[in-house]
Tab-separated table of C-alpha atoms in Angstrom:
chain	number	residue	atom	x	y	z
V	60	MET	CA	146.281	144.129	-66.393
V	61	PHE	CA	149.875	145.166	-65.798
V	62	ASP	CA	152.346	142.541	-64.719
V	63	VAL	CA	154.192	144.504	-62.023
V	64	ALA	CA	156.063	142.702	-59.256
V	65	TRP	CA	156.580	144.080	-55.742
V	66	PRO	CA	160.245	145.071	-56.281
V	67	GLU	CA	159.312	147.020	-59.399
V	68	LEU	CA	156.494	148.766	-57.555
V	69	LEU	CA	158.824	149.720	-54.702
V	70	ILE	CA	161.328	151.190	-57.169
V	71	VAL	CA	158.587	153.263	-58.818
V	72	ILE	CA	157.418	154.528	-55.411
V	73	ALA	CA	160.986	155.408	-54.385
V	74	VAL	CA	161.613	157.305	-57.625
V	75	ALA	CA	158.291	159.126	-57.262
V	76	LEU	CA	159.137	160.049	-53.677
V	77	VAL	CA	162.488	161.507	-54.752
V	78	ALA	CA	161.179	163.227	-57.894
V	79	ILE	CA	157.946	164.646	-56.475
V	80	GLY	CA	158.788	164.963	-52.825
V	81	PRO	CA	156.997	163.623	-49.781
V	82	LYS	CA	154.909	166.791	-49.400
V	83	ASP	CA	153.208	166.623	-52.812
V	84	LEU	CA	153.168	162.846	-53.253
V	85	PRO	CA	149.711	162.256	-51.680
V	86	LYS	CA	148.170	164.946	-53.899
V	87	VAL	CA	149.770	163.464	-57.018
V	88	MET	CA	148.719	159.928	-56.067
V	89	HIS	CA	145.145	161.114	-55.476
V	90	THR	CA	145.087	162.744	-58.921
V	91	LEU	CA	146.541	159.637	-60.577
V	92	GLY	CA	144.005	157.457	-58.773
V	93	GLY	CA	141.181	159.652	-60.078
V	94	TRP	CA	142.502	159.357	-63.619
V	95	ALA	CA	142.845	155.590	-63.266
V	96	GLY	CA	139.245	155.362	-62.032
V	97	LYS	CA	137.980	157.415	-64.965
V	98	ALA	CA	139.952	155.278	-67.413
V	99	ARG	CA	138.570	152.089	-65.850
V	100	ARG	CA	134.984	153.355	-66.000
V	101	ALA	CA	135.467	154.396	-69.635
V	102	TRP	CA	136.881	150.953	-70.514
V	103	LEU	CA	134.006	149.183	-68.747
V	104	SER	CA	131.550	151.368	-70.646
V	105	VAL	CA	133.183	150.432	-73.955
V	106	GLN	CA	133.074	146.732	-73.018
V	107	HIS	CA	129.394	147.034	-72.108
V	108	GLU	CA	128.573	148.709	-75.432
V	109	ILE	CA	130.433	146.001	-77.364
V	110	GLU	CA	128.543	143.276	-75.492
V	111	CYS	CA	125.208	145.008	-76.173
V	112	LEU	CA	125.994	145.318	-79.877
V	113	SER	CA	127.045	141.670	-79.989
V	114	HIS	CA	123.811	140.543	-78.336
V	115	GLU	CA	121.762	142.706	-80.710
V	116	ALA	CA	123.545	141.223	-83.723
V	117	GLU	CA	122.979	137.684	-82.434
V	118	GLU	CA	119.294	138.440	-81.886
V	119	GLN	CA	118.957	139.834	-85.417
V	120	GLU	CA	120.675	136.753	-86.854
V	121	ARG	CA	118.372	134.467	-84.869
V	122	LYS	CA	115.266	136.323	-86.053
V	123	LYS	CA	116.534	136.287	-89.634
V	124	ALA	CA	117.167	132.530	-89.461
V	125	GLU	CA	113.687	131.917	-88.029
V	126	LYS	CA	112.129	134.041	-90.758
V	127	GLU	CA	113.960	132.197	-93.553
V	128	LYS	CA	113.271	128.752	-92.084
V	129	PRO	CA	110.257	127.112	-93.757
V	130	PRO	CA	107.401	125.988	-91.521
V	131	GLU	CA	107.693	122.379	-90.334
V	132	GLY	CA	104.591	121.249	-92.233
V	133	GLU	CA	106.055	122.353	-95.579
V	134	ALA	CA	109.047	120.823	-97.283
């Protein structure tokens, strides 16, 4: 998802450690992890809904095509 290399991640952690402090860092990371989990679940839910709508539309198109198609005996 994000293209973050190890050196960049270490810099972010070092800045967070200095800005937040070692005492509050675990609490902040836990909160951020919870938010990330909620965002991921929301995104997966949106993807699932899009897939369901796509499958429903395909099914409707297939049924419509079958309905409009003349029987094989007639031409």
